Amino acid sequence: MIPLFEKDFEKDVVLRVCKKTHSGFLLYRRERGWASMKCALVLEGGASRAYFSVGAMDVFLEHDIMADYVIGASAGIADGISYVSRQIGRSLKIGTEYTADSRYMGIKHLFNKANNSYYNIKFVFDELPNKLLPFDYDTFHAYKGQVFAAVTNLETGKAEYLPITGDDKTWQAVVATCALPILFRPVEYNGKKYMDGGIVDPIPVDRAFEDGVDKAIVLLTRERDYIKQEEAALGISAFLYRKHPAFAKALKNRTKIYNYSHAHVLDLERQGKVFVICPEKTDDWQRTESRPQKIQEFYDAGRIAAEKNIEKLKNFLAK
């Protein structure tokens, strides 16, 4: 695992001994009588590109495929909560009916002193789920698994994992995982300040295994052969956050971290531990895409990919 990642799993002593082999950890867990959560759903972020994952998750729901554990970063888990609440079409409706709405995002919200974020926090994380497109809290609370959002601690520059329980109806843990540098102000949660989890753990599959799952479905929002290139904006971001040196360092390492994580998932797939579904081509998929027809395109691509692989996925889950 990347050195920047935090080892805060409650059974650290066990992991230090046997985390080198997944099978070793599973054997220890079973001998101790720890419950097996079997299968995780791991969700990469990518802002609007995550509508690909929305399409795939809706297909999963239509086939009654519900993971025992759900974890993701940024927009991945923001959309994933509607999977847990079993609301087919809800996230797509947000994308096609509201992302182009001036109330949803835009520069004016970034310069609004009460908001200080490119996305309109109150509208996206309060008005939408609690008024305009009601979130099914009852079904979410009935879910017997666990849901986590990966976040980056502003002071330590390390990954942490916040539980999403559905009790906070302003979804601050989800706001925190979506808090992109510059575009969001840091989000304070339980006395700590956090930003986008995708900075240091963009595809939190290792955390899922550390928490005890046997296998994982991973939804990527970039194609298999994607290699992230260095971006000048990361250097600028690191400079702007220089008062938080550990976080600034994480930003400078962002490209390396992402490319490692992406390659690591594909390696786990070769080992038979994860089932990966990803888009075929994302060259023209913009992070802040708001055009309804493009969001529908991302969503449809996710549906097609999931439907194409659904029988193989069922076989993977049955093993």
Short mmCIF file of C-alpha atoms in Angstrom, two decimals:
data_model
loop_
_atom_site.label_atom_id
_atom_site.label_comp_id
_atom_site.label_asym_id
_atom_site.label_seq_id
_atom_site.Cartn_x
_atom_site.Cartn_y
_atom_site.Cartn_z
CA MET A 1 0.00 0.00 0.00
CA ILE A 2 1.18 3.57 -0.61
CA PRO A 3 3.11 4.91 2.43
CA LEU A 4 0.87 7.99 2.60
CA PHE A 5 -2.12 5.83 3.50
CA GLU A 6 -3.16 5.71 7.16
CA LYS A 7 -3.24 2.32 8.90
CA ASP A 8 -6.13 2.93 11.27
CA PHE A 9 -7.84 -0.47 10.97
CA GLU A 10 -8.82 -1.58 14.48
CA LYS A 11 -6.99 -4.89 14.14
CA ASP A 12 -3.61 -3.44 13.16
CA VAL A 13 -1.67 -6.02 15.14
CA VAL A 14 -3.23 -8.83 13.12
CA LEU A 15 -2.66 -7.05 9.84
CA ARG A 16 1.04 -6.46 10.52
CA VAL A 17 1.45 -10.22 10.86
CA CYS A 18 -0.69 -11.48 8.01
CA LYS A 19 -1.68 -8.64 5.66
CA LYS A 20 0.97 -9.75 3.16
CA THR A 21 -1.38 -12.53 2.14
CA HIS A 22 -5.10 -12.00 1.74
CA SER A 23 -5.72 -15.67 2.43
CA GLY A 24 -3.76 -15.45 5.69
CA PHE A 25 -5.96 -12.68 6.97
CA LEU A 26 -9.14 -14.49 5.98
CA LEU A 27 -8.01 -17.65 7.79
CA TYR A 28 -7.19 -15.71 10.95
CA ARG A 29 -10.52 -13.89 10.80
CA ARG A 30 -12.52 -17.09 10.42
CA GLU A 31 -10.63 -18.82 13.22
CA ARG A 32 -11.52 -15.91 15.50
CA GLY A 33 -15.17 -16.09 14.49
CA TRP A 34 -15.26 -12.69 12.84
CA ALA A 35 -18.23 -12.32 10.52
CA SER A 36 -17.52 -12.51 6.81
CA MET A 37 -18.89 -9.61 4.81
CA LYS A 38 -18.19 -11.49 1.59
CA CYS A 39 -18.36 -8.84 -1.16
CA ALA A 40 -17.58 -5.13 -1.35
CA LEU A 41 -18.53 -2.55 -3.94
CA VAL A 42 -15.62 -0.14 -4.43
CA LEU A 43 -16.30 3.12 -6.25
CA GLU A 44 -13.80 5.41 -7.92
CA GLY A 45 -14.68 9.11 -8.07
CA GLY A 46 -14.25 11.40 -11.04
CA ALA A 47 -17.08 13.92 -10.58
CA SER A 48 -19.42 13.70 -13.59
CA ARG A 49 -17.57 10.67 -14.98
CA ALA A 50 -19.05 8.73 -12.07
CA TYR A 51 -22.38 8.63 -13.91
CA PHE A 52 -20.81 5.63 -15.65
CA SER A 53 -20.89 3.88 -12.27
CA VAL A 54 -24.47 5.04 -11.71
CA GLY A 55 -25.51 3.17 -14.85
CA ALA A 56 -23.71 0.03 -13.69
CA MET A 57 -25.19 0.24 -10.18
CA ASP A 58 -28.71 0.56 -11.55
CA VAL A 59 -28.17 -2.65 -13.50
CA PHE A 60 -26.92 -4.33 -10.32
CA LEU A 61 -30.11 -3.31 -8.54
CA GLU A 62 -32.25 -4.64 -11.39
CA HIS A 63 -30.49 -7.98 -10.94
CA ASP A 64 -30.78 -7.77 -7.13
CA ILE A 65 -27.02 -7.59 -6.67
CA MET A 66 -26.40 -5.83 -3.37
CA ALA A 67 -22.89 -5.71 -1.95
CA ASP A 68 -22.30 -6.42 1.73
CA TYR A 69 -20.00 -3.41 2.09
CA VAL A 70 -19.77 -0.19 0.06
CA ILE A 71 -16.83 2.20 -0.02
CA GLY A 72 -15.76 4.93 -2.38
CA ALA A 73 -14.14 8.26 -2.92
CA SER A 74 -15.65 11.56 -3.98
CA ALA A 75 -18.51 11.34 -6.51
CA GLY A 76 -18.26 7.56 -6.46
CA ILE A 77 -19.65 7.22 -2.96
CA ALA A 78 -21.86 10.30 -3.38
CA ASP A 79 -23.70 8.31 -6.06
CA GLY A 80 -23.24 5.04 -4.20
CA ILE A 81 -25.61 6.01 -1.39
CA SER A 82 -28.54 5.85 -3.83
CA TYR A 83 -27.43 2.30 -4.67
CA VAL A 84 -27.60 1.40 -0.98
CA SER A 85 -31.06 2.99 -0.74
CA ARG A 86 -32.05 0.98 -3.84
CA GLN A 87 -33.33 4.04 -5.71
CA ILE A 88 -32.90 3.12 -9.38
CA GLY A 89 -32.71 6.23 -11.56
CA ARG A 90 -32.34 8.73 -8.69
CA SER A 91 -28.71 9.66 -9.34
CA LEU A 92 -29.33 9.83 -13.09
CA LYS A 93 -32.21 12.22 -12.49
CA ILE A 94 -29.90 14.45 -10.45
CA GLY A 95 -27.47 14.45 -13.34
CA THR A 96 -29.87 15.06 -16.19
CA GLU A 97 -32.26 17.43 -14.44
CA TYR A 98 -30.14 19.36 -11.95
CA THR A 99 -26.41 19.52 -12.78
CA ALA A 100 -27.08 22.10 -15.51
CA ASP A 101 -29.24 24.08 -13.06
CA SER A 102 -27.47 27.28 -11.97
CA ARG A 103 -28.32 26.36 -8.39
CA TYR A 104 -26.16 23.21 -8.60
CA MET A 105 -22.67 24.45 -9.44
CA GLY A 106 -20.80 27.37 -10.91
CA ILE A 107 -18.23 30.09 -10.27
CA LYS A 108 -20.77 32.28 -8.46
CA HIS A 109 -21.03 29.67 -5.70
CA LEU A 110 -17.23 29.56 -5.33
CA PHE A 111 -17.13 33.30 -4.65
CA ASN A 112 -20.15 33.26 -2.39
CA LYS A 113 -18.65 33.77 1.09
CA ALA A 114 -21.38 31.67 2.67
CA ASN A 115 -20.55 28.73 0.38
CA ASN A 116 -16.94 29.09 -0.90
CA SER A 117 -17.29 26.03 -3.13
CA TYR A 118 -17.85 25.51 -6.84
CA TYR A 119 -20.78 23.28 -5.94
CA ASN A 120 -23.70 24.80 -4.04
CA ILE A 121 -23.39 22.76 -0.84
CA LYS A 122 -26.81 23.49 0.63
CA PHE A 123 -28.60 22.81 -2.65
CA VAL A 124 -26.70 19.62 -3.59
CA PHE A 125 -26.45 17.99 -0.17
CA ASP A 126 -29.55 19.28 1.59
CA GLU A 127 -32.26 20.64 -0.68
CA LEU A 128 -31.95 17.86 -3.27
CA PRO A 129 -31.99 14.80 -0.96
CA ASN A 130 -34.44 16.26 1.56
CA LYS A 131 -36.92 18.11 -0.67
CA LEU A 132 -36.58 17.94 -4.44
CA LEU A 133 -35.50 14.30 -4.95
CA PRO A 134 -36.20 12.67 -1.57
CA PHE A 135 -33.63 10.16 -0.40
CA ASP A 136 -35.03 6.91 0.98
CA TYR A 137 -33.56 7.04 4.48
CA ASP A 138 -35.63 4.08 5.68
CA THR A 139 -34.20 1.71 3.06
CA PHE A 140 -30.70 3.06 3.64
CA HIS A 141 -31.02 2.45 7.40
CA ALA A 142 -32.29 -1.08 6.72
CA TYR A 143 -29.05 -1.94 4.89
CA LYS A 144 -27.19 -4.51 6.99
CA GLY A 145 -23.73 -3.73 5.65
CA GLN A 146 -21.38 -0.80 6.11
CA VAL A 147 -20.84 2.29 3.98
CA PHE A 148 -17.67 4.40 4.04
CA ALA A 149 -16.34 7.53 2.37
CA ALA A 150 -12.61 7.92 1.82
CA VAL A 151 -11.35 11.37 2.80
CA THR A 152 -7.97 13.09 3.05
CA ASN A 153 -6.99 14.62 6.39
CA LEU A 154 -5.86 18.19 5.72
CA GLU A 155 -3.23 18.12 8.48
CA THR A 156 -1.76 14.63 8.07
CA GLY A 157 -2.19 14.25 4.32
CA LYS A 158 -3.37 10.67 4.94
CA ALA A 159 -6.50 8.75 4.06
CA GLU A 160 -9.24 8.23 6.61
CA TYR A 161 -12.57 6.49 6.18
CA LEU A 162 -15.73 8.07 7.50
CA PRO A 163 -18.80 5.90 8.13
CA ILE A 164 -21.95 7.00 6.33
CA THR A 165 -24.92 6.12 8.50
CA GLY A 166 -27.66 8.27 6.98
CA ASP A 167 -28.26 9.94 10.34
CA ASP A 168 -26.73 13.24 9.21
CA LYS A 169 -29.22 14.60 6.69
CA THR A 170 -26.78 17.26 5.48
CA TRP A 171 -24.34 14.49 4.46
CA GLN A 172 -21.16 16.15 5.77
CA ALA A 173 -19.06 12.99 5.34
CA VAL A 174 -20.08 12.94 1.67
CA VAL A 175 -19.33 16.66 1.30
CA ALA A 176 -15.88 15.98 2.75
CA THR A 177 -15.03 13.19 0.30
CA CYS A 178 -16.12 15.42 -2.60
CA ALA A 179 -14.12 18.47 -1.45
CA LEU A 180 -11.76 19.01 -4.36
CA PRO A 181 -8.83 21.36 -3.67
CA ILE A 182 -9.48 24.96 -4.68
CA LEU A 183 -13.05 24.15 -5.76
CA PHE A 184 -14.13 23.45 -2.17
CA ARG A 185 -13.20 24.82 1.20
CA PRO A 186 -11.97 22.20 3.71
CA VAL A 187 -14.83 20.39 5.43
CA GLU A 188 -14.76 20.14 9.21
CA TYR A 189 -16.09 16.85 10.55
CA ASN A 190 -15.80 15.68 14.16
CA GLY A 191 -13.15 18.30 14.87
CA LYS A 192 -10.90 17.47 11.90
CA LYS A 193 -10.63 19.11 8.49
CA TYR A 194 -10.89 16.95 5.40
CA MET A 195 -10.74 17.16 1.63
CA ASP A 196 -11.34 14.89 -1.37
CA GLY A 197 -10.55 11.25 -0.59
CA GLY A 198 -9.47 10.67 -4.17
CA ILE A 199 -6.23 12.53 -3.51
CA VAL A 200 -4.61 9.74 -1.48
CA ASP A 201 -6.94 6.75 -1.92
CA PRO A 202 -8.81 7.14 -5.21
CA ILE A 203 -9.87 3.47 -5.39
CA PRO A 204 -10.09 2.27 -1.75
CA VAL A 205 -10.09 -1.46 -2.46
CA ASP A 206 -7.36 -2.27 0.07
CA ARG A 207 -9.40 -0.72 2.84
CA ALA A 208 -12.31 -2.99 1.92
CA PHE A 209 -10.10 -6.08 2.25
CA GLU A 210 -8.64 -4.79 5.51
CA ASP A 211 -12.19 -4.49 6.83
CA GLY A 212 -12.75 -8.15 6.09
CA VAL A 213 -14.40 -8.66 2.71
CA ASP A 214 -13.61 -11.76 0.67
CA LYS A 215 -13.92 -10.19 -2.77
CA ALA A 216 -14.84 -6.90 -4.40
CA ILE A 217 -16.62 -5.41 -7.38
CA VAL A 218 -14.69 -2.33 -8.51
CA LEU A 219 -16.27 0.33 -10.69
CA LEU A 220 -13.65 2.48 -12.40
CA THR A 221 -14.37 5.71 -14.23
CA ARG A 222 -11.31 5.53 -16.47
CA GLU A 223 -10.45 2.90 -19.07
CA ARG A 224 -8.14 -0.02 -18.31
CA ASP A 225 -5.08 1.38 -20.07
CA TYR A 226 -5.49 4.89 -18.66
CA ILE A 227 -2.34 6.51 -17.28
CA LYS A 228 -2.75 9.81 -15.51
CA GLN A 229 -0.37 12.52 -16.69
CA GLU A 230 1.21 15.16 -14.49
CA GLU A 231 -0.94 18.28 -14.25
CA ALA A 232 0.35 21.80 -13.69
CA ALA A 233 -2.72 22.46 -11.57
CA LEU A 234 -1.43 20.03 -8.93
CA GLY A 235 1.69 22.13 -8.43
CA ILE A 236 -0.43 25.25 -8.11
CA SER A 237 -2.71 23.50 -5.63
CA ALA A 238 0.25 22.33 -3.58
CA PHE A 239 1.54 25.90 -3.42
CA LEU A 240 -1.85 27.23 -2.31
CA TYR A 241 -1.98 24.63 0.49
CA ARG A 242 1.66 25.12 1.54
CA LYS A 243 0.56 25.92 5.12
CA HIS A 244 -0.47 22.26 5.29
CA PRO A 245 2.81 20.60 4.17
CA ALA A 246 1.68 16.97 4.47
CA PHE A 247 -1.41 17.69 2.37
CA ALA A 248 0.66 19.68 -0.14
CA LYS A 249 3.00 16.69 -0.46
CA ALA A 250 0.03 14.41 -1.11
CA LEU A 251 -1.11 16.74 -3.88
CA LYS A 252 2.33 16.65 -5.48
CA ASN A 253 2.20 12.84 -5.40
CA ARG A 254 -1.36 12.66 -6.69
CA THR A 255 -0.44 11.39 -10.17
CA LYS A 256 1.82 8.63 -8.84
CA ILE A 257 -0.77 7.61 -6.26
CA TYR A 258 -3.53 7.38 -8.85
CA ASN A 259 -1.48 5.38 -11.34
CA TYR A 260 -0.40 2.98 -8.60
CA SER A 261 -4.00 2.52 -7.42
CA HIS A 262 -5.30 1.92 -10.94
CA ALA A 263 -2.60 -0.65 -11.70
CA HIS A 264 -3.07 -2.29 -8.31
CA VAL A 265 -6.78 -2.89 -8.97
CA LEU A 266 -5.98 -4.55 -12.29
CA ASP A 267 -3.41 -6.73 -10.55
CA LEU A 268 -6.04 -7.80 -7.99
CA GLU A 269 -8.31 -8.63 -10.90
CA ARG A 270 -5.66 -10.90 -12.39
CA GLN A 271 -5.44 -12.62 -9.01
CA GLY A 272 -9.20 -13.23 -9.09
CA LYS A 273 -9.90 -11.09 -6.01
CA VAL A 274 -11.87 -8.33 -7.71
CA PHE A 275 -14.26 -7.95 -10.62
CA VAL A 276 -13.63 -4.75 -12.57
CA ILE A 277 -16.10 -2.87 -14.75
CA CYS A 278 -14.81 0.24 -16.50
CA PRO A 279 -15.53 2.42 -19.54
CA GLU A 280 -13.86 1.76 -22.86
CA LYS A 281 -12.97 5.35 -23.72
CA THR A 282 -13.11 8.54 -21.66
CA ASP A 283 -11.05 11.03 -23.68
CA ASP A 284 -13.92 13.49 -23.98
CA TRP A 285 -15.48 12.83 -20.55
CA GLN A 286 -15.11 16.07 -18.62
CA ARG A 287 -14.95 16.12 -14.82
CA THR A 288 -17.48 18.97 -14.47
CA GLU A 289 -19.73 17.89 -17.35
CA SER A 290 -23.26 19.24 -16.88
CA ARG A 291 -24.89 18.72 -20.29
CA PRO A 292 -27.76 16.27 -19.82
CA GLN A 293 -27.06 14.41 -23.07
CA LYS A 294 -23.43 13.78 -22.08
CA ILE A 295 -24.38 12.62 -18.59
CA GLN A 296 -26.91 10.26 -20.19
CA GLU A 297 -24.07 9.01 -22.42
CA PHE A 298 -21.87 8.26 -19.40
CA TYR A 299 -24.78 6.50 -17.68
CA ASP A 300 -25.67 4.45 -20.77
CA ALA A 301 -22.04 3.36 -21.13
CA GLY A 302 -22.15 2.09 -17.55
CA ARG A 303 -25.36 0.18 -18.16
CA ILE A 304 -23.99 -1.42 -21.33
CA ALA A 305 -20.76 -2.46 -19.59
CA ALA A 306 -22.64 -3.95 -16.63
CA GLU A 307 -25.18 -5.79 -18.76
CA LYS A 308 -22.38 -7.17 -20.93
CA ASN A 309 -20.63 -8.58 -17.85
CA ILE A 310 -23.59 -9.47 -15.65
CA GLU A 311 -23.39 -13.27 -16.05
CA LYS A 312 -19.63 -13.27 -15.45
CA LEU A 313 -20.22 -11.11 -12.38
CA LYS A 314 -22.82 -13.52 -11.03
CA ASN A 315 -20.36 -16.37 -11.49
CA PHE A 316 -17.68 -14.36 -9.67
CA LEU A 317 -20.06 -13.71 -6.76
CA ALA A 318 -21.08 -17.36 -6.60
CA LYS A 319 -17.54 -18.65 -6.11
#
